[in-house]
PDB file of C-alpha atoms in Angstrom:
ATOM      1  CA  MET A1236     -15.904 -27.634  -9.914  1.00 46.00           C
ATOM      2  CA  ASN A1237     -14.275 -24.871  -7.890  1.00 65.00           C
ATOM      3  CA  ASP A1238     -15.115 -21.716 -10.282  1.00 77.00           C
ATOM      4  CA  SER A1239     -11.540 -20.318 -10.182  1.00 77.00           C
ATOM      5  CA  MET A1240     -12.368 -16.624 -11.742  1.00 82.00           C
ATOM      6  CA  SER A1241     -14.792 -16.599  -8.632  1.00 90.00           C
ATOM      7  CA  ARG A1242     -12.652 -16.873  -5.692  1.00 94.00           C
ATOM      8  CA  PHE A1243     -10.146 -13.615  -7.622  1.00 94.00           C
ATOM      9  CA  SER A1244     -12.754 -11.589  -8.117  1.00 97.00           C
ATOM     10  CA  VAL A1245     -13.784  -8.800  -5.522  1.00 98.00           C
ATOM     11  CA  LYS A1246     -16.917  -8.080  -6.997  1.00 97.00           C
ATOM     12  CA  GLY A1247     -19.431  -6.398  -3.697  1.00 96.00           C
ATOM     13  CA  LYS A1248     -16.564  -5.451  -2.416  1.00 98.00           C
ATOM     14  CA  THR A1249     -15.598  -1.366  -1.131  1.00 98.00           C
ATOM     15  CA  ALA A1250     -12.123  -0.781  -0.632  1.00 98.00           C
ATOM     16  CA  LEU A1251      -9.671   2.406   0.368  1.00 98.00           C
ATOM     17  CA  VAL A1252      -6.567   2.840  -1.103  1.00 98.00           C
ATOM     18  CA  THR A1253      -4.449   6.086   0.302  1.00 98.00           C
ATOM     19  CA  GLY A1254      -1.191   7.241  -1.771  1.00 97.00           C
ATOM     20  CA  ALA A1255      -4.084   6.464  -5.103  1.00 98.00           C
ATOM     21  CA  SER A1256      -3.709   9.896  -7.184  1.00 97.00           C
ATOM     22  CA  ARG A1257      -0.306   7.574  -9.453  1.00 95.00           C
ATOM     23  CA  GLY A1258       2.208   5.107  -9.648  1.00 96.00           C
ATOM     24  CA  ILE A1259       1.179   2.285  -7.234  1.00 97.00           C
ATOM     25  CA  GLY A1260      -1.902   3.461  -5.681  1.00 98.00           C
ATOM     26  CA  ALA A1261      -3.197   4.428  -8.500  1.00 98.00           C
ATOM     27  CA  GLU A1262      -2.455   1.226 -10.437  1.00 98.00           C
ATOM     28  CA  ILE A1263      -3.726  -0.912  -7.577  1.00 98.00           C
ATOM     29  CA  ALA A1264      -7.122   0.861  -7.106  1.00 98.00           C
ATOM     30  CA  MET A1265      -7.595   1.249 -10.718  1.00 98.00           C
ATOM     31  CA  ASN A1266      -6.937  -2.598 -10.403  1.00 98.00           C
ATOM     32  CA  LEU A1267      -9.939  -3.602  -7.626  1.00 98.00           C
ATOM     33  CA  ALA A1268     -12.294  -1.790  -9.593  1.00 98.00           C
ATOM     34  CA  GLN A1269     -11.820  -3.874 -12.822  1.00 97.00           C
ATOM     35  CA  ALA A1270     -12.229  -6.644 -10.794  1.00 97.00           C
ATOM     36  CA  GLY A1271     -15.681  -6.063  -9.321  1.00 97.00           C
ATOM     37  CA  ALA A1272     -14.736  -3.014  -6.093  1.00 98.00           C
ATOM     38  CA  GLU A1273     -16.486  -0.193  -5.589  1.00 98.00           C
ATOM     39  CA  VAL A1274     -12.912   1.652  -4.672  1.00 98.00           C
ATOM     40  CA  LEU A1275     -12.559   4.500  -2.802  1.00 98.00           C
ATOM     41  CA  ILE A1276      -8.459   6.600  -3.350  1.00 98.00           C
ATOM     42  CA  THR A1277      -6.674   9.288  -2.027  1.00 98.00           C
ATOM     43  CA  ALA A1278      -3.871  11.471  -2.138  1.00 97.00           C
ATOM     44  CA  ARG A1279      -2.350  14.970  -1.336  1.00 94.00           C
ATOM     45  CA  HIS A1280      -2.154  15.678  -5.133  1.00 91.00           C
ATOM     46  CA  HIS A1281      -6.032  16.813  -6.610  1.00 93.00           C
ATOM     47  CA  ASP A1282      -5.734  17.023 -10.214  1.00 96.00           C
ATOM     48  CA  ASP A1283      -4.110  13.813 -11.319  1.00 96.00           C
ATOM     49  CA  LEU A1284      -6.727  12.340  -7.782  1.00 97.00           C
ATOM     50  CA  ILE A1285      -9.815  13.151  -9.838  1.00 97.00           C
ATOM     51  CA  GLN A1286      -7.623  11.828 -13.519  1.00 98.00           C
ATOM     52  CA  VAL A1287      -7.964   8.222 -12.305  1.00 98.00           C
ATOM     53  CA  CYS A1288     -10.725   8.666 -10.244  1.00 97.00           C
ATOM     54  CA  GLU A1289     -12.955   9.299 -13.421  1.00 98.00           C
ATOM     55  CA  LYS A1290     -10.484   6.431 -15.679  1.00 98.00           C
ATOM     56  CA  ILE A1291     -12.111   4.059 -12.891  1.00 98.00           C
ATOM     57  CA  ARG A1292     -15.567   5.800 -14.498  1.00 98.00           C
ATOM     58  CA  SER A1293     -14.756   5.301 -17.411  1.00 98.00           C
ATOM     59  CA  ILE A1294     -14.674   1.543 -16.552  1.00 96.00           C
ATOM     60  CA  GLY A1295     -18.781   1.709 -15.406  1.00 97.00           C
ATOM     61  CA  SER A1296     -17.129   1.237 -11.778  1.00 97.00           C
ATOM     62  CA  ARG A1297     -17.517   3.339  -7.925  1.00 98.00           C
ATOM     63  CA  CYS A1298     -15.189   5.833  -8.196  1.00 98.00           C
ATOM     64  CA  GLU A1299     -14.957   8.554  -4.972  1.00 98.00           C
ATOM     65  CA  ALA A1300     -11.667  10.481  -3.967  1.00 98.00           C
ATOM     66  CA  ILE A1301     -10.349  11.949  -0.794  1.00 97.00           C
ATOM     67  CA  GLU A1302      -8.189  15.161  -0.878  1.00 96.00           C
ATOM     68  CA  ALA A1303      -5.584  14.583   2.253  1.00 95.00           C
ATOM     69  CA  ASP A1304      -2.140  14.853   3.762  1.00 94.00           C
ATOM     70  CA  LEU A1305      -1.863  11.831   5.945  1.00 97.00           C
ATOM     71  CA  ILE A1306       1.221  13.200   7.840  1.00 97.00           C
ATOM     72  CA  SER A1307      -1.186  14.924  10.569  1.00 97.00           C
ATOM     73  CA  ILE A1308      -3.124  12.706  13.217  1.00 98.00           C
ATOM     74  CA  ASN A1309      -6.061  14.588  11.214  1.00 97.00           C
ATOM     75  CA  GLY A1310      -5.423  13.817   8.674  1.00 97.00           C
ATOM     76  CA  VAL A1311      -5.382  10.097   8.386  1.00 98.00           C
ATOM     77  CA  GLU A1312      -9.195  10.477  11.166  1.00 98.00           C
ATOM     78  CA  GLU A1313     -10.126  12.621   8.197  1.00 97.00           C
ATOM     79  CA  VAL A1314     -10.061  10.129   5.407  1.00 98.00           C
ATOM     80  CA  ALA A1315     -11.218   7.206   8.086  1.00 98.00           C
ATOM     81  CA  GLN A1316     -14.879   9.767   8.815  1.00 97.00           C
ATOM     82  CA  LYS A1317     -14.854  10.593   5.563  1.00 97.00           C
ATOM     83  CA  ALA A1318     -14.711   6.577   4.391  1.00 97.00           C
ATOM     84  CA  PHE A1319     -17.807   5.924   6.293  1.00 97.00           C
ATOM     85  CA  GLU A1320     -19.698   8.723   4.409  1.00 96.00           C
ATOM     86  CA  PHE A1321     -19.265   7.014   1.388  1.00 97.00           C
ATOM     87  CA  PHE A1322     -19.553   3.394   2.374  1.00 96.00           C
ATOM     88  CA  SER A1323     -20.743   1.853   5.252  1.00 91.00           C
ATOM     89  CA  THR A1324     -17.829  -0.498   6.087  1.00 95.00           C
ATOM     90  CA  ILE A1325     -14.459  -0.961   3.987  1.00 98.00           C
ATOM     91  CA  ASP A1326     -14.017  -4.472   3.229  1.00 98.00           C
ATOM     92  CA  ILE A1327     -10.173  -3.810   1.701  1.00 99.00           C
ATOM     93  CA  LEU A1328      -7.844  -1.217   3.261  1.00 98.00           C
ATOM     94  CA  VAL A1329      -5.227  -0.807   1.615  1.00 99.00           C
ATOM     95  CA  ASN A1330      -2.697   0.894   2.839  1.00 98.00           C
ATOM     96  CA  ASN A1331      -0.193   2.317  -0.164  1.00 98.00           C
ATOM     97  CA  ALA A1332       1.173   6.251   0.461  1.00 97.00           C
ATOM     98  CA  GLY A1333       4.853   6.688   1.452  1.00 95.00           C
ATOM     99  CA  THR A1334       7.607   9.562   0.971  1.00 94.00           C
ATOM    100  CA  ILE A1335      11.290   8.589   0.963  1.00 92.00           C
ATOM    101  CA  GLU A1336      14.384  11.058   2.519  1.00 92.00           C
ATOM    102  CA  VAL A1337      17.166   8.817   0.994  1.00 92.00           C
ATOM    103  CA  ALA A1338      20.136  10.057   3.112  1.00 95.00           C
ATOM    104  CA  PRO A1339      23.111   8.448   5.319  1.00 96.00           C
ATOM    105  CA  PHE A1340      21.920   8.715   9.160  1.00 96.00           C
ATOM    106  CA  TRP A1341      23.526  10.812  10.102  1.00 97.00           C
ATOM    107  CA  GLU A1342      23.466  14.007   7.545  1.00 97.00           C
ATOM    108  CA  THR A1343      18.835  12.000   8.337  1.00 97.00           C
ATOM    109  CA  THR A1344      16.690  15.386   9.852  1.00 97.00           C
ATOM    110  CA  VAL A1345      14.125  14.716  13.076  1.00 97.00           C
ATOM    111  CA  GLU A1346      12.003  16.224  10.639  1.00 97.00           C
ATOM    112  CA  ASP A1347      12.606  13.457   7.676  1.00 97.00           C
ATOM    113  CA  TRP A1348      12.855  11.067  10.514  1.00 98.00           C
ATOM    114  CA  ASP A1349       9.239  12.159  12.044  1.00 98.00           C
ATOM    115  CA  GLN A1350       7.683  12.101   8.533  1.00 97.00           C
ATOM    116  CA  MET A1351       8.637   9.136   7.761  1.00 97.00           C
ATOM    117  CA  GLN A1352       7.374   7.640  10.338  1.00 98.00           C
ATOM    118  CA  ALA A1353       4.150   9.752  10.317  1.00 98.00           C
ATOM    119  CA  VAL A1354       3.273   8.695   6.748  1.00 98.00           C
ATOM    120  CA  ASN A1355       4.668   4.924   6.189  1.00 98.00           C
ATOM    121  CA  LEU A1356       4.074   3.791   9.438  1.00 98.00           C
ATOM    122  CA  ARG A1357       1.528   5.881  11.804  1.00 98.00           C
ATOM    123  CA  ALA A1358      -0.856   6.530   8.996  1.00 98.00           C
ATOM    124  CA  PRO A1359      -1.285   2.951   9.048  1.00 98.00           C
ATOM    125  CA  PHE A1360      -1.660   2.122  12.075  1.00 98.00           C
ATOM    126  CA  ILE A1361      -4.962   4.578  12.606  1.00 98.00           C
ATOM    127  CA  LEU A1362      -6.762   3.462   9.311  1.00 98.00           C
ATOM    128  CA  SER A1363      -6.239  -0.215   9.931  1.00 98.00           C
ATOM    129  CA  LYS A1364      -7.475   0.999  13.534  1.00 98.00           C
ATOM    130  CA  ILE A1365     -10.120   2.677  12.750  1.00 98.00           C
ATOM    131  CA  LEU A1366     -11.420   0.939   9.417  1.00 98.00           C
ATOM    132  CA  SER A1367     -10.728  -3.104  11.479  1.00 98.00           C
ATOM    133  CA  GLU A1368     -13.989  -2.418  13.561  1.00 98.00           C
ATOM    134  CA  PRO A1369     -16.390  -2.651  11.659  1.00 97.00           C
ATOM    135  CA  MET A1370     -14.539  -5.405   9.646  1.00 98.00           C
ATOM    136  CA  ARG A1371     -14.622  -6.812  13.331  1.00 98.00           C
ATOM    137  CA  ALA A1372     -18.529  -6.679  13.125  1.00 98.00           C
ATOM    138  CA  GLN A1373     -18.541  -8.271   9.974  1.00 97.00           C
ATOM    139  CA  LYS A1374     -16.062 -11.031  10.650  1.00 98.00           C
ATOM    140  CA  GLN A1375     -14.704 -10.681   7.516  1.00 98.00           C
ATOM    141  CA  GLY A1376     -12.020  -7.897   5.722  1.00 98.00           C
ATOM    142  CA  LYS A1377      -8.720  -7.570   4.258  1.00 98.00           C
ATOM    143  CA  ILE A1378      -5.769  -5.487   4.954  1.00 99.00           C
ATOM    144  CA  ILE A1379      -2.818  -5.079   2.975  1.00 99.00           C
ATOM    145  CA  ASN A1380       0.054  -2.664   3.966  1.00 99.00           C
ATOM    146  CA  ILE A1381       2.581  -1.445   1.081  1.00 98.00           C
ATOM    147  CA  SER A1382       6.095  -2.479   2.347  1.00 98.00           C
ATOM    148  CA  SER A1383       9.431  -2.623   0.364  1.00 97.00           C
ATOM    149  CA  VAL A1384      12.467  -4.769   0.472  1.00 97.00           C
ATOM    150  CA  ALA A1385      14.168  -2.131   2.552  1.00 96.00           C
ATOM    151  CA  GLY A1386      12.266  -3.534   5.550  1.00 97.00           C
ATOM    152  CA  ILE A1387      13.976  -6.373   5.238  1.00 97.00           C
ATOM    153  CA  ALA A1388      16.765  -6.114   3.915  1.00 96.00           C
ATOM    154  CA  ALA A1389      19.212  -2.812   4.670  1.00 93.00           C
ATOM    155  CA  LEU A1390      19.734  -0.076   2.299  1.00 91.00           C
ATOM    156  CA  ALA A1391      22.949   2.875   2.946  1.00 93.00           C
ATOM    157  CA  GLY A1392      20.572   5.830   2.848  1.00 94.00           C
ATOM    158  CA  HIS A1393      17.709   4.236   3.903  1.00 95.00           C
ATOM    159  CA  ALA A1394      17.914   4.105   7.602  1.00 97.00           C
ATOM    160  CA  ALA A1395      13.695   6.362   8.481  1.00 98.00           C
ATOM    161  CA  TYR A1396      12.209   4.772   5.503  1.00 97.00           C
ATOM    162  CA  SER A1397      13.709   1.227   6.873  1.00 98.00           C
ATOM    163  CA  ALA A1398      12.800   1.909   9.846  1.00 98.00           C
ATOM    164  CA  SER A1399       9.208   3.062   9.057  1.00 98.00           C
ATOM    165  CA  LYS A1400       8.803  -0.375   6.432  1.00 98.00           C
ATOM    166  CA  GLY A1401      10.144  -2.476   9.369  1.00 98.00           C
ATOM    167  CA  GLY A1402       8.147  -1.047  11.663  1.00 98.00           C
ATOM    168  CA  LEU A1403       4.971  -2.086   9.820  1.00 98.00           C
ATOM    169  CA  ASN A1404       6.089  -4.900   8.180  1.00 98.00           C
ATOM    170  CA  GLN A1405       6.385  -6.545  12.475  1.00 98.00           C
ATOM    171  CA  LEU A1406       2.510  -4.326  12.721  1.00 98.00           C
ATOM    172  CA  THR A1407       1.416  -6.521   9.462  1.00 98.00           C
ATOM    173  CA  LYS A1408       2.540  -9.395  11.974  1.00 98.00           C
ATOM    174  CA  VAL A1409       0.761  -7.994  14.978  1.00 98.00           C
ATOM    175  CA  MET A1410      -2.455  -7.182  12.944  1.00 98.00           C
ATOM    176  CA  ALA A1411      -2.569 -10.785  11.334  1.00 99.00           C
ATOM    177  CA  ALA A1412      -2.451 -12.110  15.360  1.00 98.00           C
ATOM    178  CA  GLU A1413      -5.273 -10.507  16.648  1.00 98.00           C
ATOM    179  CA  LEU A1414      -7.904  -9.665  13.886  1.00 99.00           C
ATOM    180  CA  GLY A1415      -7.623 -13.262  12.416  1.00 98.00           C
ATOM    181  CA  PRO A1416     -10.413 -13.890  15.104  1.00 98.00           C
ATOM    182  CA  PHE A1417     -12.071 -11.819  13.327  1.00 98.00           C
ATOM    183  CA  ASN A1418     -11.428 -13.417   9.727  1.00 98.00           C
ATOM    184  CA  ILE A1419      -9.649 -10.354   8.655  1.00 98.00           C
ATOM    185  CA  GLN A1420      -6.493 -11.436   7.382  1.00 99.00           C
ATOM    186  CA  CYS A1421      -3.252  -9.047   7.153  1.00 99.00           C
ATOM    187  CA  ASN A1422      -0.651  -8.980   4.770  1.00 99.00           C
ATOM    188  CA  ALA A1423       2.262  -6.439   3.472  1.00 98.00           C
ATOM    189  CA  VAL A1424       3.878  -6.663   0.305  1.00 98.00           C
ATOM    190  CA  ALA A1425       7.467  -5.238  -0.135  1.00 98.00           C
ATOM    191  CA  PRO A1426       8.186  -4.340  -3.459  1.00 97.00           C
ATOM    192  CA  THR A1427      11.823  -3.955  -4.933  1.00 96.00           C
ATOM    193  CA  VAL A1428      12.463  -0.344  -6.582  1.00 94.00           C
ATOM    194  CA  ILE A1429       9.438   0.026  -9.045  1.00 95.00           C
ATOM    195  CA  LEU A1430      10.285   3.032 -10.699  1.00 86.00           C
ATOM    196  CA  THR A1431       6.923   4.989 -10.002  1.00 88.00           C
ATOM    197  CA  GLU A1432       7.930   8.492  -9.773  1.00 81.00           C
ATOM    198  CA  LEU A1433       9.301   7.894  -6.512  1.00 75.00           C
ATOM    199  CA  GLY A1434      11.278   5.498  -8.384  1.00 82.00           C
ATOM    200  CA  GLN A1435      12.918   7.041 -10.533  1.00 83.00           C
ATOM    201  CA  LYS A1436      13.717   9.464  -8.339  1.00 79.00           C
ATOM    202  CA  VAL A1437      15.372   7.320  -5.918  1.00 79.00           C
ATOM    203  CA  TRP A1438      16.540   5.051  -8.475  1.00 85.00           C
ATOM    204  CA  GLY A1439      16.499   6.483 -11.696  1.00 86.00           C
ATOM    205  CA  SER A1440      20.195   8.036 -12.592  1.00 89.00           C
ATOM    206  CA  PRO A1441      22.036   4.820 -14.526  1.00 91.00           C
ATOM    207  CA  GLU A1442      24.684   4.858 -11.911  1.00 90.00           C
ATOM    208  CA  LYS A1443      22.656   4.378  -9.010  1.00 88.00           C
ATOM    209  CA  GLY A1444      20.798   1.868 -10.904  1.00 93.00           C
ATOM    210  CA  GLU A1445      22.502  -0.316 -12.977  1.00 95.00           C
ATOM    211  CA  PRO A1446      24.272  -1.306  -9.303  1.00 93.00           C
ATOM    212  CA  MET A1447      21.630  -2.309  -7.610  1.00 93.00           C
ATOM    213  CA  LYS A1448      19.364  -4.107 -10.405  1.00 95.00           C
ATOM    214  CA  ASP A1449      23.224  -6.809 -10.840  1.00 96.00           C
ATOM    215  CA  LYS A1450      21.664  -7.137  -7.226  1.00 95.00           C
ATOM    216  CA  ILE A1451      18.924  -8.774  -8.174  1.00 97.00           C
ATOM    217  CA  PRO A1452      18.854 -11.938  -9.587  1.00 97.00           C
ATOM    218  CA  LEU A1453      16.175 -11.122 -12.495  1.00 98.00           C
ATOM    219  CA  HIS A1454      18.526  -7.844 -14.002  1.00 96.00           C
ATOM    220  CA  ARG A1455      15.393  -5.825 -12.947  1.00 95.00           C
ATOM    221  CA  PHE A1456      13.226  -3.270 -11.818  1.00 95.00           C
ATOM    222  CA  GLY A1457       9.482  -4.109 -11.308  1.00 96.00           C
ATOM    223  CA  LYS A1458       5.786  -2.989 -12.911  1.00 95.00           C
ATOM    224  CA  PRO A1459       3.547  -1.233 -10.824  1.00 97.00           C
ATOM    225  CA  LEU A1460       1.244  -3.918 -13.029  1.00 97.00           C
ATOM    226  CA  GLU A1461       3.453  -6.526 -10.844  1.00 98.00           C
ATOM    227  CA  VAL A1462       2.089  -5.369  -7.180  1.00 98.00           C
ATOM    228  CA  ALA A1463      -1.732  -4.697  -8.217  1.00 98.00           C
ATOM    229  CA  ASP A1464      -1.177  -8.238  -8.847  1.00 98.00           C
ATOM    230  CA  LEU A1465       0.150  -9.345  -6.400  1.00 98.00           C
ATOM    231  CA  VAL A1466      -2.608  -7.205  -3.691  1.00 98.00           C
ATOM    232  CA  LEU A1467      -5.809  -7.958  -5.588  1.00 98.00           C
ATOM    233  CA  TYR A1468      -4.528 -12.374  -5.020  1.00 98.00           C
ATOM    234  CA  LEU A1469      -4.467 -10.767  -1.275  1.00 98.00           C
ATOM    235  CA  ALA A1470      -7.830  -8.978  -1.514  1.00 98.00           C
ATOM    236  CA  SER A1471      -9.400 -11.467  -3.030  1.00 98.00           C
ATOM    237  CA  PRO A1472     -11.357 -15.172  -1.090  1.00 97.00           C
ATOM    238  CA  ALA A1473      -8.336 -16.676  -2.803  1.00 97.00           C
ATOM    239  CA  SER A1474      -6.056 -16.036  -0.351  1.00 98.00           C
ATOM    240  CA  ASP A1475      -8.590 -16.914   2.418  1.00 98.00           C
ATOM    241  CA  MET A1476      -5.889 -18.709   4.262  1.00 98.00           C
ATOM    242  CA  MET A1477      -2.617 -16.292   3.850  1.00 98.00           C
ATOM    243  CA  THR A1478      -2.211 -13.657   6.735  1.00 98.00           C
ATOM    244  CA  GLY A1479       0.765 -12.146   8.620  1.00 98.00           C
ATOM    245  CA  GLN A1480       2.517 -12.787   5.655  1.00 98.00           C
ATOM    246  CA  VAL A1481       5.980 -10.246   3.598  1.00 98.00           C
ATOM    247  CA  ILE A1482       5.651 -10.888   0.601  1.00 98.00           C
ATOM    248  CA  ALA A1483       9.023 -10.013  -1.395  1.00 98.00           C
ATOM    249  CA  LEU A1484       8.036  -8.475  -4.437  1.00 98.00           C
ATOM    250  CA  ASP A1485      11.600  -8.429  -5.384  1.00 98.00           C
ATOM    251  CA  GLY A1486      13.275 -10.369  -8.321  1.00 97.00           C
ATOM    252  CA  GLY A1487      14.838 -12.863  -5.951  1.00 98.00           C
ATOM    253  CA  TYR A1488      16.611 -10.082  -4.413  1.00 97.00           C
ATOM    254  CA  THR A1489      16.303 -10.706  -0.713  1.00 96.00           C
ATOM    255  CA  ALA A1490      16.760 -14.428  -1.660  1.00 94.00           C
ATOM    256  CA  LEU A1491      20.555 -14.310  -1.653  1.00 89.00           C
TER     257      LEU A1491
END
């Protein structure tokens, strides 16, 4: 008889979660730790990062923190280097860090465009490239990219953000094709609005949020734990046959 609990366990695995000082990233890190992983978290906000790390340690799990800004190439490479100093290999990489500025495309500045491509797309590319090397050597690994429904369906005011997330979706598929022979699964989670601090910034006002909810069959926005639960599945042995997928966690928004 198969043990269902062991199939969803990540005990003995190491995980790196970016953008983990709050919101979705913090929930993902905690969920992985509760399922048995040793967790390395990174973000720009030092105090919040340390609080998350201490919370994880309080449940008896190992957690290490790296303060870093993924907007620069050097910042991303430094995270990868420090990751190897803490752990000889990273078994689970969750590229969660993201940034957004909302504006019509004709008002989007080149600086905002470049920043969103750097954090949302280039950083996952670089981290996946570097950290997949030991995964390939051990012929095992999980890479999970946190995308958005904005990378699947067009949302007004999201030109730069949608471009970055659409690119991330395609990068996920290419990585799955190339890393599959090494038994490395690569998938993306594309949530609808999750009312974290970032989600509240864009969709928190009733005049903006309610029309969006009306387009979602479940008529609500998502919760960080719902994203974290899907990430845990993708990080666990239960998902070993799933790769190259962009999973819309959107209450049915993209089904219409």
